[in-house]
Short mmCIF file of C-alpha atoms in Angstrom, two decimals:
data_model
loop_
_atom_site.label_atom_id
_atom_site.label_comp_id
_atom_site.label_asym_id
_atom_site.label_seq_id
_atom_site.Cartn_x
_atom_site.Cartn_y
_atom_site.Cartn_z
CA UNK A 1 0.00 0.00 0.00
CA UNK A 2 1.19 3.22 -1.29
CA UNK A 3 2.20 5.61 1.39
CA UNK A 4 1.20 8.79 2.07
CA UNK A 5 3.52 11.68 0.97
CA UNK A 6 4.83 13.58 4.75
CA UNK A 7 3.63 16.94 5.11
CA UNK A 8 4.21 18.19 8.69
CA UNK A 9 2.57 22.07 7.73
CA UNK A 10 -0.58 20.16 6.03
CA UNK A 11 -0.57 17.90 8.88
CA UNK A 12 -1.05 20.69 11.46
CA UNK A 13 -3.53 22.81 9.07
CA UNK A 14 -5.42 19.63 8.94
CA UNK A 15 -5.25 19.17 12.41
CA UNK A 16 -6.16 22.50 13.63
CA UNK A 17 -9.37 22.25 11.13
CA UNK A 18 -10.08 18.91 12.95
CA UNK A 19 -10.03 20.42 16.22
CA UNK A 20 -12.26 23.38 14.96
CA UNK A 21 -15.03 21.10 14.10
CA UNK A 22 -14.91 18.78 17.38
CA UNK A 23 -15.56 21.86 19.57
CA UNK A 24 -18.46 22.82 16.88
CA UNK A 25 -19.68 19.32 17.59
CA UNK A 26 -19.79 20.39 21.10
CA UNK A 27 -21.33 23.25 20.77
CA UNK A 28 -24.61 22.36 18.50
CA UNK A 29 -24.83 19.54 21.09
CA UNK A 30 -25.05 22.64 23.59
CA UNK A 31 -27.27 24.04 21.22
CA UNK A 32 -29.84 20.90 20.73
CA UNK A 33 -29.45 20.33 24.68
CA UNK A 34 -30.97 23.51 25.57
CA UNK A 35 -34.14 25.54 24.57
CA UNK A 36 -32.08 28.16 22.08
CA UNK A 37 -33.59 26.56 19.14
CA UNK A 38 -36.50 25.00 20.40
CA UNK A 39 -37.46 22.76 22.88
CA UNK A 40 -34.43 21.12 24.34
CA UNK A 41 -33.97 17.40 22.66
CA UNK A 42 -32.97 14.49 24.86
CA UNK A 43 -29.07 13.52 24.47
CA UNK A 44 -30.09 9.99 23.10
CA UNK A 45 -31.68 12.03 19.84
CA UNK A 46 -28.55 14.60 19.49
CA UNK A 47 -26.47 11.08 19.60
CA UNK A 48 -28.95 9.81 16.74
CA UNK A 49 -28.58 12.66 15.10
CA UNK A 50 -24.76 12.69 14.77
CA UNK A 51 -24.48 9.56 14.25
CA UNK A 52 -26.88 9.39 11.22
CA UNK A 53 -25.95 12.71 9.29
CA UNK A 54 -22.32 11.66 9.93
CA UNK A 55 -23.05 7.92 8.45
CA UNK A 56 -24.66 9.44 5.38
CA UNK A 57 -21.48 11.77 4.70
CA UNK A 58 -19.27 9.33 5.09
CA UNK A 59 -21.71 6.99 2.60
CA UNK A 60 -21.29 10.16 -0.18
CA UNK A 61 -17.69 9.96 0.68
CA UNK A 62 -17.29 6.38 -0.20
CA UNK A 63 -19.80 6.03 -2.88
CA UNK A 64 -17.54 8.59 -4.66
CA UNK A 65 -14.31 7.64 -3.66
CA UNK A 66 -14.39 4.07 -3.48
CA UNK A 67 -12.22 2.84 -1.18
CA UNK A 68 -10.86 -0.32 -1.02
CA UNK A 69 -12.33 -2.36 2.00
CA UNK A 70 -11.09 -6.03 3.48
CA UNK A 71 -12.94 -8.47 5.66
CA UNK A 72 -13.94 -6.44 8.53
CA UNK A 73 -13.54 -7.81 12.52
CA UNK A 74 -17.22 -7.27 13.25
CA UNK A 75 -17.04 -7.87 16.92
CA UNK A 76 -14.58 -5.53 17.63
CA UNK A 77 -16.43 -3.05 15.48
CA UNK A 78 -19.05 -4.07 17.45
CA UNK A 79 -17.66 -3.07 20.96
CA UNK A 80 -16.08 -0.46 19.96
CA UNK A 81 -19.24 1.57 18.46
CA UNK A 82 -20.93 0.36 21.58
CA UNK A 83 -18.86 2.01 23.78
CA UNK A 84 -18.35 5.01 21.30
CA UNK A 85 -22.10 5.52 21.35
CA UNK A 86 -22.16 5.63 24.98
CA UNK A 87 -19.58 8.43 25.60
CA UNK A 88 -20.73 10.70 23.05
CA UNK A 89 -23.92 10.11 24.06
CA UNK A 90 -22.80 10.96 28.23
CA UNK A 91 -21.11 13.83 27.07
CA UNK A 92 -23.90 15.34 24.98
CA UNK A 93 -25.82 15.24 28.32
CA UNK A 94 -23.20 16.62 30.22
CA UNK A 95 -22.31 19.62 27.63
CA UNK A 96 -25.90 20.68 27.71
CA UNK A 97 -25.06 22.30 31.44
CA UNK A 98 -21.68 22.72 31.93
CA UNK A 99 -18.63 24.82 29.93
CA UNK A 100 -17.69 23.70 26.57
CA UNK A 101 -14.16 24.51 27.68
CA UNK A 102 -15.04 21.94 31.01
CA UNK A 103 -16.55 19.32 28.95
CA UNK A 104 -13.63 20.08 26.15
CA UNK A 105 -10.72 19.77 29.17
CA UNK A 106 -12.26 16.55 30.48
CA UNK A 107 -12.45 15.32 27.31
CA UNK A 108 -8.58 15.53 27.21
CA UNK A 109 -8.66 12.24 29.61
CA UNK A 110 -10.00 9.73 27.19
CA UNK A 111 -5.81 8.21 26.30
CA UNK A 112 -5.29 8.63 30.05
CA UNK A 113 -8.28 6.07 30.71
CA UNK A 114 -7.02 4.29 27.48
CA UNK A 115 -3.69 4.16 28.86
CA UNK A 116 -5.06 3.08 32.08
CA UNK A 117 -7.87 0.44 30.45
CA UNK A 118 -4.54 -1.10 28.45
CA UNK A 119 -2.68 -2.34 31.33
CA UNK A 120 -5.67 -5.23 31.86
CA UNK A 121 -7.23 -5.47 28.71
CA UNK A 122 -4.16 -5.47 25.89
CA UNK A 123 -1.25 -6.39 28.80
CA UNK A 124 0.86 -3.24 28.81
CA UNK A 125 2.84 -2.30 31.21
CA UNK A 126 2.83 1.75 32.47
CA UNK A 127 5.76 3.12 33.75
CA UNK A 128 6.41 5.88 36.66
CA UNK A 129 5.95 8.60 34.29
CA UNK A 130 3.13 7.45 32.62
CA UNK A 131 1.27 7.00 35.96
CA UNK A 132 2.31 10.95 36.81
CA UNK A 133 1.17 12.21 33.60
CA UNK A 134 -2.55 9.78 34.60
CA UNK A 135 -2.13 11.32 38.26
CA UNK A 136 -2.07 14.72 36.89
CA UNK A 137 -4.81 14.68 34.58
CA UNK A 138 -7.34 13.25 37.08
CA UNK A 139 -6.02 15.91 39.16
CA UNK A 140 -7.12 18.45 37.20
CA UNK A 141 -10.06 16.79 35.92
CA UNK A 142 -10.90 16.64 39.67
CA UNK A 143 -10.74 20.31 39.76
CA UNK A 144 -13.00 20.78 36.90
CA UNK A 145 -15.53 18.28 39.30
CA UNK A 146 -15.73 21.30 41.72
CA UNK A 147 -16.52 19.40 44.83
CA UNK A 148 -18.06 21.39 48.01
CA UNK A 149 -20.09 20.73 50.48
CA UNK A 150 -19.68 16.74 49.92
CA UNK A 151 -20.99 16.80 46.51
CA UNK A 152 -20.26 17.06 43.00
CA UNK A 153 -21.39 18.52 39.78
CA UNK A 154 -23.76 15.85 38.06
CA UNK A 155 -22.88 17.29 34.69
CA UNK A 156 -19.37 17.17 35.17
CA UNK A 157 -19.72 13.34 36.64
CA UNK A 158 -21.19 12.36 33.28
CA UNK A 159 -18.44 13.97 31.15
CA UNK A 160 -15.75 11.86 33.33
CA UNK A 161 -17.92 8.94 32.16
CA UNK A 162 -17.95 9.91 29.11
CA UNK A 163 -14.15 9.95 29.13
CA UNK A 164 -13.94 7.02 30.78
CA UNK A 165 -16.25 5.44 28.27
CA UNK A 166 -14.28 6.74 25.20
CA UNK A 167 -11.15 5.22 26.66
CA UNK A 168 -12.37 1.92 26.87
CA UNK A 169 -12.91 2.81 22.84
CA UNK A 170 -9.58 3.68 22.14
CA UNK A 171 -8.68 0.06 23.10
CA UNK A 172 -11.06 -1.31 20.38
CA UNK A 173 -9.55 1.38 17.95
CA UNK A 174 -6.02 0.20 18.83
CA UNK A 175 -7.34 -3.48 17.58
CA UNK A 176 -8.52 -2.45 15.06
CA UNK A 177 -6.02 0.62 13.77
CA UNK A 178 -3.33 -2.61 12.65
CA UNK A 179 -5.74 -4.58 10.53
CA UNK A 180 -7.98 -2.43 8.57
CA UNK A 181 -8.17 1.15 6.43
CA UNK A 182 -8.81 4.18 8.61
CA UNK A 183 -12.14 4.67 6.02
CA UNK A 184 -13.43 1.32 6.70
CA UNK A 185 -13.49 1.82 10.17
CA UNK A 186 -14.98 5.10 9.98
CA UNK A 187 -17.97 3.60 7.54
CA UNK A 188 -18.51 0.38 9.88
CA UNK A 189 -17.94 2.49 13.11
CA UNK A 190 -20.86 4.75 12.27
CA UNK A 191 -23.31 2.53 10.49
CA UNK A 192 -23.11 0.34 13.89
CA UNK A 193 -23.07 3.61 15.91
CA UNK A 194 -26.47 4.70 13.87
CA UNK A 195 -28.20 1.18 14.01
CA UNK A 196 -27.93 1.21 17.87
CA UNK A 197 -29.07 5.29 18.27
CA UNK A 198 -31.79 5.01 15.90
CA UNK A 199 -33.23 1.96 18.34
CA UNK A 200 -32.18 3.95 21.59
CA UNK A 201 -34.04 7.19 20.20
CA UNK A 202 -38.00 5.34 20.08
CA UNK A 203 -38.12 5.71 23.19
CA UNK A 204 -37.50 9.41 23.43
CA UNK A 205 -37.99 10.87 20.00
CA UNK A 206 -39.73 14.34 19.64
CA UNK A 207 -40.31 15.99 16.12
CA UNK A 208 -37.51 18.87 15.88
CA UNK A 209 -37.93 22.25 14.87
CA UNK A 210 -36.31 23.35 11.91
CA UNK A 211 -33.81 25.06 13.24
CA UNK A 212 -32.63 22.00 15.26
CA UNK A 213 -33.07 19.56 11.71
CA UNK A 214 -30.48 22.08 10.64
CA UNK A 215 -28.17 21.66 13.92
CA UNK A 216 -28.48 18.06 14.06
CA UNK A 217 -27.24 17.78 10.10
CA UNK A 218 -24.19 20.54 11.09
CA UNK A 219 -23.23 18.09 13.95
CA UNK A 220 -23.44 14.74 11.79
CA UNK A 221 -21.49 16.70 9.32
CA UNK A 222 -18.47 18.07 11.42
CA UNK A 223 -18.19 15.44 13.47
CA UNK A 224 -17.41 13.21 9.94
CA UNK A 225 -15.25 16.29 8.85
CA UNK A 226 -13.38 16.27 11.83
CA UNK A 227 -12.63 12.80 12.01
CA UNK A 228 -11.65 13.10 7.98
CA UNK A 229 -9.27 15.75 9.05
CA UNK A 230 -7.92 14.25 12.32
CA UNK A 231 -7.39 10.72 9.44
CA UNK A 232 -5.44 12.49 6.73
CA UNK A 233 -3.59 14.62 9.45
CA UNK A 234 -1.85 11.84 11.32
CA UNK A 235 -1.65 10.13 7.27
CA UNK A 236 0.59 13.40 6.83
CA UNK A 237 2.90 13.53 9.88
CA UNK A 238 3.74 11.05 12.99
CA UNK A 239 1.18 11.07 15.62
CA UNK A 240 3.41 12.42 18.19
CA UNK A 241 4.07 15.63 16.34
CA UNK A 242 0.67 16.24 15.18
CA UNK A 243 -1.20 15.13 18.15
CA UNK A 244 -0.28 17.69 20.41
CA UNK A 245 -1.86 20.30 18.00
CA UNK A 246 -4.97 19.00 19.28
CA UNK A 247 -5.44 20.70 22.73
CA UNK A 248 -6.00 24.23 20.64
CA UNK A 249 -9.65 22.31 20.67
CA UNK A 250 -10.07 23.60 23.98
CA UNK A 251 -9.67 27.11 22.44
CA UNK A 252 -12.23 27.19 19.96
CA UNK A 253 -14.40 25.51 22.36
CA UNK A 254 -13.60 28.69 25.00
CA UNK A 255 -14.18 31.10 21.66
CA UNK A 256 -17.43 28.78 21.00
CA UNK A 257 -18.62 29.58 24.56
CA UNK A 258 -17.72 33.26 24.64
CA UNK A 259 -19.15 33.85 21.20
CA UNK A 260 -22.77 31.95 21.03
CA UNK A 261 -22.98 31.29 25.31
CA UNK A 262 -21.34 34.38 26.64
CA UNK A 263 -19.72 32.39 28.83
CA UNK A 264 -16.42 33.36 29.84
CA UNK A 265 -14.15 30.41 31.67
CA UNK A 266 -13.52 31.03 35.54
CA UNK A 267 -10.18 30.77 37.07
CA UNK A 268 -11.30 27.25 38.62
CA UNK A 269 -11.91 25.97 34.65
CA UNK A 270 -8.34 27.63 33.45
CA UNK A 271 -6.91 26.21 36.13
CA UNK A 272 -8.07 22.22 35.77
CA UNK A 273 -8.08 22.68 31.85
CA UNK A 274 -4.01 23.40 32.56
CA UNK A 275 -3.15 20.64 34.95
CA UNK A 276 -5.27 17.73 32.26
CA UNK A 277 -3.22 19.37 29.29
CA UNK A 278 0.37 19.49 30.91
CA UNK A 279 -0.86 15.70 32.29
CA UNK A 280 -1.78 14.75 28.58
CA UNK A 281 1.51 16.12 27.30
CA UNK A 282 3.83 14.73 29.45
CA UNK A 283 1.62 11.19 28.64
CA UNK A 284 2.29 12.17 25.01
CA UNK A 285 6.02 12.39 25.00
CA UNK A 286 6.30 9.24 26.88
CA UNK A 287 4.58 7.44 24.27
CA UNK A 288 6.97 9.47 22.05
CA UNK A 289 10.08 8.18 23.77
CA UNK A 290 8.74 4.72 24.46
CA UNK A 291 7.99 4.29 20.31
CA UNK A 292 12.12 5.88 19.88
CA UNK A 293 13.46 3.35 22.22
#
């Protein structure tokens, strides 16, 4: 299989773009969540919703493309959609009440719980800095929880779920990353993803308004753009000079929040979002040393 020419200055525009469209995923789920556009939808139909628009973009893609597909592992597509759908799903409920830039920074922990979630379920074995760099996230990402007076934020709870759920898909993606083409796994990955939301959504389904038909088709269609972008980006460069480019995510999703929430991020938010992001680098460059050595 022909490789794909190295670009490092495509690799970061493509990146950057990537990261763009994530936090705009975020934010119509903010959107659909609330009453802005109408009345506010239940997280299992925003999940339904991204899941479908993104499976028919990605449908166009192929049907024009054609890419060349193998034998697919179903059951490991199989877990790993089921555990996808339940994280995106858990965040969409938690972004609906909390920061983007919170829900962004937490976010940030899903390769710490992947890292973690590896040692039992793929045999690795973490080393002292790796466990600092996990120590330091969930630091921060307890900071973000903002305990006081014995409890937690709910909506905060469920984005550390959704994190931790979203980890335990990065170990199906690792499975999978070695045997099959990055588009097949993106096809399978959301036609799996849309057959379980659209039976999840009976249950809850309420007609949209237009407005929110229109939200619901943006979010299907950036969240396929983004993970098109975040694809060809790490096609373009190694993963552990591209990869890093994706914390600016957290600043679109602070512009996001300024610009359409007028929320502006506390000194508590800054202040967790910091600690996950120097805990996520320093997890980074280990995995960049480990791959050298």
């Amino acid at each position: 299989m022909q490789r794909t020419q190295q670009n490092p200055t495509a690799a970061i525009a493509l990146m950057l773009l990537a990261t763009a469209f994530i936090a705009g995923t975020m934010m119509m789920a903010k959107l659909l969540g609330s009453d802005t556009l109408g009345p506010a939808l239940h997280p299992l139909q925003i999940s339904h919703g991204r899941f479908i628009f993104a499976l028919v973009t990605i449908a166009t893609a192929a049907a024009i493309l054609r890419p060349k597909f193998i034998k697919p592992n179903l059951p490991i597509h199989v877990g790993r959609s089921v555990f996808g759908w339940m994280g995106v799903t858990a965040m969409f409920a938690a972004v609906a009440f909390i920061p983007l830039s919170d829900a962004t920074a937490i976010s940030f922990l899903n390769p710490v719980f992947g890292m973690l979630l590896a040692i039992p379920f793929l045999g690795e074995r973490v080393g002292k800095w790796r466990w600092l760099a996990a120590a330091m996230a969930l630091t921060g990402a307890l900071i973000l929880l903002r305990p006081g007076a014995g409890t937690f934020q709910l909506p905060a709870l469920l984005a550390l779920a959704a994190a931790a759920l979203l980890g335990m898909e990065l170990i199906f993606i690792k499975k999978l990353a070695d045997r099959e083409p990055p588009f097949q796994i993106l096809l399978i990955n959301n036609a799996i993803g849309c057959a379980i939301a659209s039976v999840a959504v009976i249950a809850v389904f309420a007609t949209p308004t237009s407005a929110q038909w229109v939200a619901l088709a943006a979010l299907g269609v950036m969240m396929a753009s983004a993970q098109a972008c975040f694809v060809n980006a790490m096609a373009r460069a190694e993963a552990s000079f591209v990869t890093p480019f994706s914390y600016v995510t957290l600043i679109f999703a602070a512009l996001y929040d300024l610009a359409v929430f007028d929320v502006v991020p506390d000194a508590i938010s800054w202040l967790g979002a910091a600690i996950i992001l120097a805990g996520a680098a320093l997890l980074a460059a280990r995995e960049r040393a480990a791959k050298v050595s």
